[in-house]
PDB file of C-alpha atoms in Angstrom:
ATOM      1  CA  PHE C1088      -1.188 -11.544   0.152  1.00  0.00           C
ATOM      2  CA  MET C1089      -0.523  -8.903  -2.493  1.00  0.00           C
ATOM      3  CA  ASP C1090      -3.918  -9.715  -4.018  1.00  0.00           C
ATOM      4  CA  ILE C1091      -5.660  -8.767  -0.774  1.00  0.00           C
ATOM      5  CA  ILE C1092      -4.021  -5.345  -0.874  1.00  0.00           C
ATOM      6  CA  ILE C1093      -4.719  -4.882  -4.599  1.00  0.00           C
ATOM      7  CA  ASN C1094      -8.372  -5.891  -4.205  1.00  0.00           C
ATOM      8  CA  ASN C1095      -8.810  -3.460  -1.329  1.00  0.00           C
ATOM      9  CA  LEU C1096      -7.162  -0.640  -3.274  1.00  0.00           C
ATOM     10  CA  LYS C1097      -9.630  -1.363  -6.082  1.00  0.00           C
ATOM     11  CA  PHE C1098     -12.525  -1.296  -3.626  1.00  0.00           C
ATOM     12  CA  TYR C1099     -11.483   2.040  -2.138  1.00  0.00           C
ATOM     13  CA  ARG C1100     -10.859   3.510  -5.586  1.00  0.00           C
ATOM     14  CA  ASN C1101     -14.218   2.301  -6.948  1.00  0.00           C
ATOM     15  CA  ASN C1102     -16.427   2.755  -3.866  1.00  0.00           C
ATOM     16  CA  GLN C1103     -14.773   5.299  -1.576  1.00  0.00           C
ATOM     17  CA  GLN C1104     -13.545   7.842  -4.148  1.00  0.00           C
ATOM     18  CA  LEU C1105      -9.886   7.259  -3.333  1.00  0.00           C
ATOM     19  CA  LYS C1106      -7.685   8.468  -6.169  1.00  0.00           C
ATOM     20  CA  ILE C1107      -4.344   6.731  -6.534  1.00  0.00           C
ATOM     21  CA  PHE C1108      -1.762   8.301  -8.818  1.00  0.00           C
ATOM     22  CA  SER C1109       1.240   6.120  -7.990  1.00  0.00           C
ATOM     23  CA  PHE C1110       1.890   3.058  -5.831  1.00  0.00           C
ATOM     24  CA  VAL C1111       4.255   0.273  -4.949  1.00  0.00           C
ATOM     25  CA  ILE C1112       3.446  -2.714  -2.779  1.00  0.00           C
ATOM     26  CA  MET C1113       6.488  -4.294  -1.181  1.00  0.00           C
ATOM     27  CA  ASP C1114       6.744  -7.298   1.118  1.00  0.00           C
ATOM     28  CA  ASN C1115       6.880  -5.096   4.216  1.00  0.00           C
ATOM     29  CA  HIS C1116       5.404  -1.724   3.248  1.00  0.00           C
ATOM     30  CA  ILE C1117       3.384   0.196   0.720  1.00  0.00           C
ATOM     31  CA  HIS C1118       3.775   3.654  -0.809  1.00  0.00           C
ATOM     32  CA  LEU C1119       0.944   5.630  -2.383  1.00  0.00           C
ATOM     33  CA  ILE C1120       0.439   8.986  -3.967  1.00  0.00           C
ATOM     34  CA  ALA C1121      -3.239   9.390  -3.290  1.00  0.00           C
ATOM     35  CA  SER C1122      -5.960  11.928  -2.724  1.00  0.00           C
ATOM     36  CA  HIS C1123      -9.487  12.020  -1.419  1.00  0.00           C
ATOM     37  CA  LYS C1124     -11.893  14.921  -1.698  1.00  0.00           C
ATOM     38  CA  GLU C1125     -12.878  14.798   1.973  1.00  0.00           C
ATOM     39  CA  ASN C1126     -10.657  12.899   4.397  1.00  0.00           C
ATOM     40  CA  LEU C1127      -7.648  10.981   3.086  1.00  0.00           C
ATOM     41  CA  SER C1128      -6.430  10.074   6.587  1.00  0.00           C
ATOM     42  CA  LYS C1129      -9.759   8.444   7.444  1.00  0.00           C
ATOM     43  CA  VAL C1130      -9.820   6.455   4.195  1.00  0.00           C
ATOM     44  CA  ILE C1131      -6.245   5.230   4.715  1.00  0.00           C
ATOM     45  CA  ARG C1132      -7.025   4.328   8.341  1.00  0.00           C
ATOM     46  CA  ASN C1133     -10.061   2.303   7.215  1.00  0.00           C
ATOM     47  CA  PHE C1134      -8.050   0.666   4.427  1.00  0.00           C
ATOM     48  CA  LYS C1135      -5.339  -0.363   6.884  1.00  0.00           C
ATOM     49  CA  SER C1136      -7.857  -1.688   9.399  1.00  0.00           C
ATOM     50  CA  PHE C1137      -9.764  -3.774   6.872  1.00  0.00           C
ATOM     51  CA  THR C1138      -6.696  -5.140   5.077  1.00  0.00           C
ATOM     52  CA  ALA C1139      -5.058  -6.030   8.397  1.00  0.00           C
ATOM     53  CA  LYS C1140      -8.079  -8.143   9.333  1.00  0.00           C
ATOM     54  CA  GLU C1141      -8.088  -9.870   5.943  1.00  0.00           C
ATOM     55  CA  LEU C1142      -4.336 -10.460   5.925  1.00  0.00           C
ATOM     56  CA  ILE C1143      -4.326 -11.847   9.467  1.00  0.00           C
ATOM     57  CA  ALA C1144      -7.228 -14.155   8.568  1.00  0.00           C
ATOM     58  CA  GLN C1145      -5.223 -15.394   5.573  1.00  0.00           C
ATOM     59  CA  LEU C1146      -2.137 -15.940   7.735  1.00  0.00           C
ATOM     60  CA  LYS C1147      -4.233 -18.013  10.146  1.00  0.00           C
ATOM     61  CA  LYS C1148      -5.741 -19.992   7.275  1.00  0.00           C
ATOM     62  CA  ASP C1149      -2.262 -20.689   5.886  1.00  0.00           C
ATOM     63  CA  SER C1150      -0.959 -21.663   9.360  1.00  0.00           C
ATOM     64  CA  ARG C1151       1.770 -19.014   9.258  1.00  0.00           C
ATOM     65  CA  SER C1152       2.132 -18.956  13.029  1.00  0.00           C
ATOM     66  CA  TRP C1153       5.680 -17.577  12.973  1.00  0.00           C
ATOM     67  CA  ILE C1154       4.451 -14.431  11.186  1.00  0.00           C
ATOM     68  CA  LEU C1155       1.476 -14.146  13.529  1.00  0.00           C
ATOM     69  CA  ASN C1156       3.860 -14.396  16.494  1.00  0.00           C
ATOM     70  CA  LEU C1157       5.899 -11.484  15.096  1.00  0.00           C
ATOM     71  CA  LEU C1158       2.733  -9.434  14.632  1.00  0.00           C
ATOM     72  CA  LYS C1159       1.707 -10.250  18.187  1.00  0.00           C
ATOM     73  CA  GLU C1160       5.106  -9.152  19.542  1.00  0.00           C
ATOM     74  CA  ASN C1161       4.916  -5.855  17.629  1.00  0.00           C
ATOM     75  CA  LYS C1162       1.548  -4.881  19.072  1.00  0.00           C
ATOM     76  CA  ALA C1163       1.741  -1.940  21.440  1.00  0.00           C
ATOM     77  CA  ASP C1164       0.787  -2.835  25.024  1.00  0.00           C
ATOM     78  CA  TYR C1165      -1.844  -0.102  25.233  1.00  0.00           C
ATOM     79  CA  LYS C1166      -3.742  -1.542  22.234  1.00  0.00           C
ATOM     80  CA  THR C1167      -6.102  -3.770  24.160  1.00  0.00           C
ATOM     81  CA  ASP C1168      -8.693  -4.027  21.384  1.00  0.00           C
ATOM     82  CA  SER C1169      -6.432  -5.996  19.039  1.00  0.00           C
ATOM     83  CA  PHE C1170      -4.234  -9.048  19.252  1.00  0.00           C
ATOM     84  CA  TYR C1171      -1.861  -8.241  16.377  1.00  0.00           C
ATOM     85  CA  GLN C1172      -0.172  -5.175  14.881  1.00  0.00           C
ATOM     86  CA  PHE C1173      -0.046  -5.565  11.112  1.00  0.00           C
ATOM     87  CA  TRP C1174       0.483  -1.996   9.892  1.00  0.00           C
ATOM     88  CA  GLN C1175       2.653   0.660  11.447  1.00  0.00           C
ATOM     89  CA  GLU C1176       0.528   3.101  13.416  1.00  0.00           C
ATOM     90  CA  GLY C1177      -0.481   6.275  11.644  1.00  0.00           C
ATOM     91  CA  ASN C1178       0.643   7.217   8.185  1.00  0.00           C
ATOM     92  CA  HIS C1179       3.173   9.677   6.925  1.00  0.00           C
ATOM     93  CA  PRO C1180       1.439  11.962   4.429  1.00  0.00           C
ATOM     94  CA  LYS C1181       3.360  14.639   2.642  1.00  0.00           C
ATOM     95  CA  GLN C1182       1.578  17.253   0.601  1.00  0.00           C
ATOM     96  CA  ILE C1183       2.923  17.424  -2.926  1.00  0.00           C
ATOM     97  CA  GLN C1184       3.647  21.038  -3.735  1.00  0.00           C
ATOM     98  CA  ASN C1185       4.466  21.006  -7.444  1.00  0.00           C
ATOM     99  CA  VAL C1186       5.131  18.880 -10.536  1.00  0.00           C
ATOM    100  CA  GLU C1187       8.808  18.461  -9.710  1.00  0.00           C
ATOM    101  CA  MET C1188       8.014  17.091  -6.259  1.00  0.00           C
ATOM    102  CA  PHE C1189       5.356  14.798  -7.742  1.00  0.00           C
ATOM    103  CA  ASN C1190       7.816  13.400 -10.278  1.00  0.00           C
ATOM    104  CA  GLN C1191      10.481  12.904  -7.598  1.00  0.00           C
ATOM    105  CA  LYS C1192       8.034  10.991  -5.371  1.00  0.00           C
ATOM    106  CA  VAL C1193       6.855   8.818  -8.275  1.00  0.00           C
ATOM    107  CA  GLU C1194      10.460   7.966  -9.120  1.00  0.00           C
ATOM    108  CA  TYR C1195      11.212   7.144  -5.473  1.00  0.00           C
ATOM    109  CA  ILE C1196       8.129   4.912  -5.250  1.00  0.00           C
ATOM    110  CA  HIS C1197       8.916   3.071  -8.469  1.00  0.00           C
ATOM    111  CA  TYR C1198      12.578   2.583  -7.534  1.00  0.00           C
ATOM    112  CA  ASN C1199      11.785   0.763  -4.242  1.00  0.00           C
ATOM    113  CA  PRO C1200      11.895  -2.795  -5.661  1.00  0.00           C
ATOM    114  CA  VAL C1201      15.083  -2.008  -7.608  1.00  0.00           C
ATOM    115  CA  LYS C1202      16.760  -0.618  -4.487  1.00  0.00           C
ATOM    116  CA  ARG C1203      15.824  -3.783  -2.574  1.00  0.00           C
ATOM    117  CA  GLY C1204      17.320  -5.932  -5.336  1.00  0.00           C
ATOM    118  CA  LEU C1205      14.011  -7.587  -6.195  1.00  0.00           C
ATOM    119  CA  VAL C1206      14.177  -6.535  -9.858  1.00  0.00           C
ATOM    120  CA  SER C1207      16.737  -4.809 -12.039  1.00  0.00           C
ATOM    121  CA  ASP C1208      14.169  -2.568 -13.743  1.00  0.00           C
ATOM    122  CA  ALA C1209      11.178  -0.925 -12.040  1.00  0.00           C
ATOM    123  CA  LYS C1210       8.837  -2.036 -14.823  1.00  0.00           C
ATOM    124  CA  ASP C1211       9.477  -5.660 -13.863  1.00  0.00           C
ATOM    125  CA  TRP C1212       7.832  -5.291 -10.431  1.00  0.00           C
ATOM    126  CA  ILE C1213       4.169  -6.026 -11.151  1.00  0.00           C
ATOM    127  CA  TYR C1214       2.965  -4.498  -7.869  1.00  0.00           C
ATOM    128  CA  SER C1215       3.926  -0.997  -8.933  1.00  0.00           C
ATOM    129  CA  SER C1216       2.450   1.770 -11.036  1.00  0.00           C
ATOM    130  CA  ALA C1217       5.731   1.968 -12.986  1.00  0.00           C
ATOM    131  CA  ARG C1218       4.032  -0.304 -15.495  1.00  0.00           C
ATOM    132  CA  ASN C1219       1.061   2.092 -15.770  1.00  0.00           C
ATOM    133  CA  TYR C1220       3.369   4.985 -16.540  1.00  0.00           C
ATOM    134  CA  LEU C1221       4.982   2.967 -19.353  1.00  0.00           C
ATOM    135  CA  GLY C1222       1.645   1.896 -20.848  1.00  0.00           C
ATOM    136  CA  LEU C1223       2.120  -1.758 -19.815  1.00  0.00           C
ATOM    137  CA  ASP C1224      -0.439  -4.094 -18.261  1.00  0.00           C
ATOM    138  CA  CYS C1225      -0.667  -3.642 -14.519  1.00  0.00           C
ATOM    139  CA  VAL C1226      -2.488  -5.335 -11.643  1.00  0.00           C
ATOM    140  CA  PHE C1227      -4.065  -2.007 -10.668  1.00  0.00           C
ATOM    141  CA  GLN C1228      -5.105   0.926 -12.823  1.00  0.00           C
ATOM    142  CA  ILE C1229      -4.114   4.268 -11.369  1.00  0.00           C
ATOM    143  CA  ASN C1230      -5.978   7.525 -11.782  1.00  0.00           C
ATOM    144  CA  LYS C1231      -4.736   9.718 -14.580  1.00  0.00           C
ATOM    145  CA  ILE C1232      -3.515  13.200 -13.814  1.00  0.00           C
ATOM    146  CA  LEU C1233      -5.090  15.663 -16.182  1.00  0.00           C
TER     147      LEU C1233
END
């Protein structure tokens, strides 16, 4: 499932001009520091829509009906055009004001898997840009800040 998200991040970076400066992909959420020259909200909305369809298709293929049932229960009643709710509605963008804020957000993002007890060191979570920042191999190459 992580590969679906990674592959879509690569697509949006390579084909939709999405710049990603930091990320972590967890089992139940994702954090990004990202930018887009025109409309970041639209790009993120499209990313969420497309990945939801791919992830739900994979869940069906893998016969993960218990997860699909949870996604069905979480769907808002007014959403008549979909059967499941994979992502939380909307996104929660925060404009980064300065270098200190950027560094604090990167640290918060990278610390997520440690806080959850999944790893003891952020660099050990392969679905995170912590590895990029340390010059280690990573599943996704982030954009460099000049």
